[in-house]
Amino acid sequence: MINSQSCYDISKDVITRKIEGELVIVPMVEGIGDLDSQMFSLNETGTAVWEKLDGKTNLENIIRELADEYNTPYDQIKTDVLDIMQMFEKMGLLIEK
Amino acid sequence: MKNKSKQPYAKPKGHPVLNLSGKAIGELVKEFMTKGKSIKFRSKGQSMHPIIKEEDLITVSPYIRKVPVSGDIIAYINPETEKMIIHRLIKITPDTFTAKGDNCLHHDSSHDRSNILGYVSQINQKKSKSNALLSHPIKKTLIFLSSLGIIFILNKFLKRIQLIL
């Protein structure tokens, strides 16, 4: 369960690379990346969320930063960020600090 | 302080990557090899037929506990095209290497060894799984047959037979 007061970091079992302007994410299973079934990429805002996950900043502050950067209501950003964070969590991409 | 936005806000989303170019796959493979990790993906092309067929799932691993030797199937970046190629290593010196597709008549240009990314450690064919780490005599035999163009000719012959049948 994603908690907006918690800090999250990216799992070490993930390799990312910017390709043709998009952040491509390849999770690893048993130390092997699988481009055939697990690879996905993020849109610009998804990438902004991903890049802010440093294990030190809590989600609440990340949401505030995004609301400021995108000049968008806090509540809307919060709903969207929690959605994508749940997806990251389901895929095992996060470490809660 | 507001108004630092780059692009209009859109809901953050992830989507599956369906088609990557050869160059993009090469970049990802390089990233994995640099971090000492293996990566698997679907092969494209016929140049290593019949060992690797179109759409086989191949695993490329970094050279960590072994060194490249003739007969290995390697993944390397062609520095001229920046594309990744999976071919058999047929000659290696301290500075350079030469590779060749088993199903090709001619070998590739020689390149600096630093262009080698890793080696094919496993091939998952549609019906079976095979270990790509063949014994030395088998590798030597494959290089020999390939250098004479015999694998190329056999493949052409088998394709003709399939068309007739």
Short mmCIF file of C-alpha atoms in Angstrom, two decimals:
data_model
loop_
_atom_site.label_atom_id
_atom_site.label_comp_id
_atom_site.label_asym_id
_atom_site.label_seq_id
_atom_site.Cartn_x
_atom_site.Cartn_y
_atom_site.Cartn_z
CA MET A 1 0.00 0.00 0.00
CA ILE A 2 1.45 3.33 -1.03
CA ASN A 3 1.74 5.84 1.78
CA SER A 4 2.21 9.50 0.89
CA GLN A 5 4.25 10.06 4.08
CA SER A 6 6.82 7.42 3.10
CA CYS A 7 10.02 7.76 1.08
CA TYR A 8 10.51 5.39 -1.86
CA ASP A 9 13.57 4.37 -3.81
CA ILE A 10 13.90 2.44 -7.05
CA SER A 11 14.65 -1.27 -6.69
CA LYS A 12 18.14 -2.39 -7.69
CA ASP A 13 16.54 -5.04 -9.91
CA VAL A 14 15.63 -2.48 -12.55
CA ILE A 15 17.67 -1.12 -15.44
CA THR A 16 16.59 2.12 -17.10
CA ARG A 17 17.81 3.94 -20.16
CA LYS A 18 16.59 7.00 -22.07
CA ILE A 19 15.93 5.86 -25.62
CA GLU A 20 14.65 8.18 -28.31
CA GLY A 21 13.49 10.65 -25.66
CA GLU A 22 11.55 8.13 -23.53
CA LEU A 23 12.62 6.48 -20.32
CA VAL A 24 12.62 2.72 -20.93
CA ILE A 25 12.36 0.55 -17.83
CA VAL A 26 13.37 -3.11 -17.77
CA PRO A 27 12.67 -4.98 -14.50
CA MET A 28 14.84 -8.03 -13.85
CA VAL A 29 13.65 -11.45 -12.77
CA GLU A 30 16.32 -13.65 -11.17
CA GLY A 31 18.98 -11.22 -12.38
CA ILE A 32 17.89 -11.30 -16.04
CA GLY A 33 16.12 -8.51 -17.91
CA ASP A 34 13.41 -9.61 -20.32
CA LEU A 35 12.73 -7.30 -23.26
CA ASP A 36 10.11 -9.73 -24.51
CA SER A 37 7.60 -9.35 -21.72
CA GLN A 38 8.48 -6.87 -19.02
CA MET A 39 9.80 -3.76 -20.70
CA PHE A 40 7.78 -0.54 -20.62
CA SER A 41 8.33 3.18 -20.99
CA LEU A 42 6.97 6.24 -19.19
CA ASN A 43 5.51 9.46 -20.52
CA GLU A 44 7.06 12.78 -19.46
CA THR A 45 5.13 13.10 -16.20
CA GLY A 46 5.66 9.43 -15.38
CA THR A 47 9.39 10.01 -15.89
CA ALA A 48 9.24 13.09 -13.62
CA VAL A 49 7.72 10.96 -10.83
CA TRP A 50 10.28 8.16 -11.39
CA GLU A 51 13.24 10.53 -11.31
CA LYS A 52 12.13 12.07 -8.01
CA LEU A 53 12.11 8.71 -6.22
CA ASP A 54 15.43 9.06 -4.38
CA GLY A 55 14.65 7.27 -1.12
CA LYS A 56 14.98 10.56 0.80
CA THR A 57 12.07 12.74 -0.29
CA ASN A 58 8.66 11.64 0.94
CA LEU A 59 5.85 11.21 -1.55
CA GLU A 60 3.94 14.17 -0.12
CA ASN A 61 6.82 16.50 -1.00
CA ILE A 62 7.20 14.92 -4.45
CA ILE A 63 3.51 15.59 -5.12
CA ARG A 64 3.92 19.22 -3.98
CA GLU A 65 6.99 19.67 -6.21
CA LEU A 66 5.10 18.27 -9.22
CA ALA A 67 2.05 20.43 -8.53
CA ASP A 68 4.37 23.43 -8.50
CA GLU A 69 6.34 22.41 -11.60
CA TYR A 70 3.27 21.61 -13.67
CA ASN A 71 1.12 24.39 -12.24
CA THR A 72 -1.64 21.83 -11.58
CA PRO A 73 -3.95 21.37 -8.54
CA TYR A 74 -2.38 19.33 -5.75
CA ASP A 75 -5.37 16.97 -5.43
CA GLN A 76 -5.26 16.00 -9.09
CA ILE A 77 -1.51 15.34 -8.97
CA LYS A 78 -1.90 13.34 -5.75
CA THR A 79 -4.53 11.00 -7.28
CA ASP A 80 -2.44 10.44 -10.41
CA VAL A 81 0.85 9.94 -8.56
CA LEU A 82 -0.72 7.43 -6.17
CA ASP A 83 -2.10 5.53 -9.20
CA ILE A 84 1.26 5.20 -10.92
CA MET A 85 3.03 4.45 -7.64
CA GLN A 86 0.62 1.56 -7.10
CA MET A 87 1.53 0.25 -10.55
CA PHE A 88 5.26 0.53 -9.69
CA GLU A 89 4.65 -1.26 -6.40
CA LYS A 90 2.69 -4.11 -8.05
CA MET A 91 5.58 -4.62 -10.46
CA GLY A 92 8.05 -4.79 -7.57
CA LEU A 93 9.96 -1.71 -8.69
CA LEU A 94 9.96 0.15 -5.36
CA ILE A 95 11.75 -0.04 -2.02
CA GLU A 96 10.02 1.72 0.86
CA LYS A 97 12.55 3.48 3.10
CA MET B 1 6.79 30.09 -6.96
CA LYS B 2 4.84 28.83 -9.97
CA ASN B 3 5.17 28.57 -13.72
CA LYS B 4 8.24 26.38 -14.03
CA SER B 5 6.32 23.90 -16.21
CA LYS B 6 7.96 22.47 -19.36
CA GLN B 7 4.95 20.81 -21.00
CA PRO B 8 1.24 20.83 -20.17
CA TYR B 9 0.41 18.35 -17.43
CA ALA B 10 -0.65 14.87 -18.51
CA LYS B 11 -1.52 11.96 -16.22
CA PRO B 12 1.68 9.99 -15.53
CA LYS B 13 1.49 6.71 -17.43
CA GLY B 14 3.52 3.69 -18.37
CA HIS B 15 2.99 1.81 -21.61
CA PRO B 16 4.49 -1.37 -23.08
CA VAL B 17 7.34 -0.94 -25.55
CA LEU B 18 6.41 -3.02 -28.56
CA ASN B 19 9.09 -2.35 -31.13
CA LEU B 20 12.62 -1.24 -30.49
CA SER B 21 15.14 -0.57 -33.24
CA GLY B 22 18.31 -2.65 -33.43
CA LYS B 23 20.24 0.39 -32.21
CA ALA B 24 17.95 0.83 -29.20
CA ILE B 25 18.22 -2.87 -28.27
CA GLY B 26 22.00 -2.49 -28.54
CA GLU B 27 21.91 0.44 -26.10
CA LEU B 28 19.89 -1.59 -23.59
CA VAL B 29 22.14 -4.63 -23.95
CA LYS B 30 25.17 -2.37 -23.37
CA GLU B 31 23.54 -0.96 -20.21
CA PHE B 32 22.93 -4.48 -18.87
CA MET B 33 26.45 -5.70 -19.72
CA THR B 34 28.02 -2.64 -18.04
CA LYS B 35 26.12 -3.57 -14.88
CA GLY B 36 27.16 -7.23 -15.14
CA LYS B 37 23.60 -8.45 -15.84
CA SER B 38 22.11 -10.75 -18.49
CA ILE B 39 19.29 -9.78 -20.81
CA LYS B 40 16.97 -11.75 -23.08
CA PHE B 41 15.12 -10.67 -26.20
CA ARG B 42 13.71 -12.02 -29.48
CA SER B 43 16.19 -12.42 -32.31
CA LYS B 44 15.70 -10.87 -35.71
CA GLY B 45 17.12 -12.03 -39.02
CA GLN B 46 18.40 -15.27 -40.49
CA SER B 47 22.16 -14.79 -40.36
CA MET B 48 22.70 -17.38 -37.58
CA HIS B 49 20.19 -19.92 -38.92
CA PRO B 50 19.78 -22.77 -37.96
CA ILE B 51 21.41 -22.25 -34.52
CA ILE B 52 19.36 -19.08 -33.93
CA LYS B 53 16.11 -18.74 -35.81
CA GLU B 54 13.93 -15.67 -36.29
CA GLU B 55 11.95 -14.94 -33.07
CA ASP B 56 14.02 -17.29 -30.86
CA LEU B 57 14.42 -15.91 -27.35
CA ILE B 58 18.14 -15.41 -26.76
CA THR B 59 19.96 -14.51 -23.56
CA VAL B 60 23.09 -12.35 -23.76
CA SER B 61 25.44 -12.38 -20.76
CA PRO B 62 28.50 -10.30 -19.93
CA TYR B 63 32.01 -11.74 -20.09
CA ILE B 64 32.69 -11.86 -16.35
CA ARG B 65 34.12 -15.27 -15.51
CA LYS B 66 35.19 -16.14 -19.05
CA VAL B 67 36.99 -14.50 -21.93
CA PRO B 68 35.87 -14.39 -25.57
CA VAL B 69 37.11 -17.38 -27.59
CA SER B 70 36.61 -18.33 -31.24
CA GLY B 71 33.32 -20.12 -31.68
CA ASP B 72 31.38 -18.08 -29.12
CA ILE B 73 28.24 -16.43 -30.41
CA ILE B 74 28.79 -12.80 -29.46
CA ALA B 75 26.73 -9.62 -29.37
CA TYR B 76 28.70 -6.64 -30.59
CA ILE B 77 28.13 -3.10 -31.77
CA ASN B 78 29.11 -2.36 -35.34
CA PRO B 79 30.79 1.04 -34.85
CA GLU B 80 29.89 2.13 -38.39
CA THR B 81 26.14 1.57 -38.14
CA GLU B 82 25.90 1.63 -34.29
CA LYS B 83 23.62 -1.42 -34.57
CA MET B 84 23.99 -4.55 -32.49
CA ILE B 85 24.91 -7.77 -34.29
CA ILE B 86 24.76 -11.34 -33.01
CA HIS B 87 27.30 -13.44 -34.90
CA ARG B 88 29.88 -16.13 -34.25
CA LEU B 89 33.35 -15.04 -33.22
CA ILE B 90 35.81 -16.53 -35.71
CA LYS B 91 39.02 -14.69 -34.87
CA ILE B 92 40.21 -12.72 -31.88
CA THR B 93 43.49 -10.93 -31.16
CA PRO B 94 44.44 -8.81 -28.11
CA ASP B 95 43.08 -5.72 -29.93
CA THR B 96 40.57 -6.78 -32.57
CA PHE B 97 38.03 -9.43 -33.46
CA THR B 98 36.21 -10.76 -36.51
CA ALA B 99 32.76 -12.34 -36.48
CA LYS B 100 30.62 -14.09 -39.06
CA GLY B 101 27.02 -15.18 -39.32
CA ASP B 102 26.88 -18.99 -39.68
CA ASN B 103 24.42 -18.51 -42.52
CA CYS B 104 26.45 -15.80 -44.30
CA LEU B 105 28.93 -16.30 -47.12
CA HIS B 106 31.32 -13.57 -45.96
CA HIS B 107 32.69 -12.58 -42.59
CA ASP B 108 32.06 -9.16 -41.04
CA SER B 109 34.68 -6.40 -40.93
CA SER B 110 37.18 -6.58 -38.08
CA HIS B 111 36.53 -4.24 -35.19
CA ASP B 112 38.15 -3.14 -31.96
CA ARG B 113 37.55 -5.60 -29.10
CA SER B 114 35.88 -2.89 -27.05
CA ASN B 115 32.82 -3.27 -29.30
CA ILE B 116 32.07 -6.75 -27.92
CA LEU B 117 29.12 -6.50 -25.52
CA GLY B 118 28.69 -10.08 -24.34
CA TYR B 119 27.96 -13.63 -25.48
CA VAL B 120 24.81 -15.63 -26.16
CA SER B 121 24.46 -17.91 -23.13
CA GLN B 122 21.07 -19.44 -23.92
CA ILE B 123 18.76 -19.88 -26.88
CA ASN B 124 15.09 -20.62 -26.25
CA GLN B 125 13.70 -21.91 -29.49
CA LYS B 126 9.98 -22.09 -30.02
CA LYS B 127 9.92 -25.82 -29.22
CA SER B 128 12.99 -26.39 -27.08
CA LYS B 129 15.59 -24.72 -24.93
CA SER B 130 19.26 -25.07 -25.80
CA ASN B 131 22.43 -24.03 -24.10
CA ALA B 132 24.49 -21.88 -26.46
CA LEU B 133 27.72 -22.89 -24.73
CA LEU B 134 28.75 -25.64 -27.12
CA SER B 135 31.91 -27.70 -26.72
CA HIS B 136 35.09 -26.46 -28.39
CA PRO B 137 35.20 -29.14 -31.17
CA ILE B 138 31.59 -28.40 -32.15
CA LYS B 139 32.31 -24.66 -32.28
CA LYS B 140 35.38 -25.32 -34.46
CA THR B 141 33.31 -27.52 -36.79
CA LEU B 142 30.63 -24.82 -37.11
CA ILE B 143 33.27 -22.18 -37.93
CA PHE B 144 34.78 -24.53 -40.54
CA LEU B 145 31.43 -25.35 -42.18
CA SER B 146 30.39 -21.71 -42.11
CA SER B 147 33.70 -20.53 -43.64
CA LEU B 148 33.17 -22.90 -46.59
CA GLY B 149 29.65 -21.55 -47.05
CA ILE B 150 28.24 -25.02 -46.38
CA ILE B 151 25.72 -23.83 -43.77
CA PHE B 152 24.55 -21.12 -46.19
CA ILE B 153 24.15 -23.64 -49.04
CA LEU B 154 22.39 -26.19 -46.81
CA ASN B 155 19.93 -23.56 -45.60
CA LYS B 156 19.16 -22.52 -49.18
CA PHE B 157 18.71 -26.18 -50.16
CA LEU B 158 16.38 -26.90 -47.22
CA LYS B 159 14.28 -23.81 -48.03
CA ARG B 160 13.87 -25.05 -51.63
CA ILE B 161 12.81 -28.49 -50.38
CA GLN B 162 10.26 -26.88 -48.03
CA LEU B 163 8.86 -24.86 -50.96
CA ILE B 164 8.54 -27.99 -53.11
CA LEU B 165 6.83 -29.94 -50.31
#
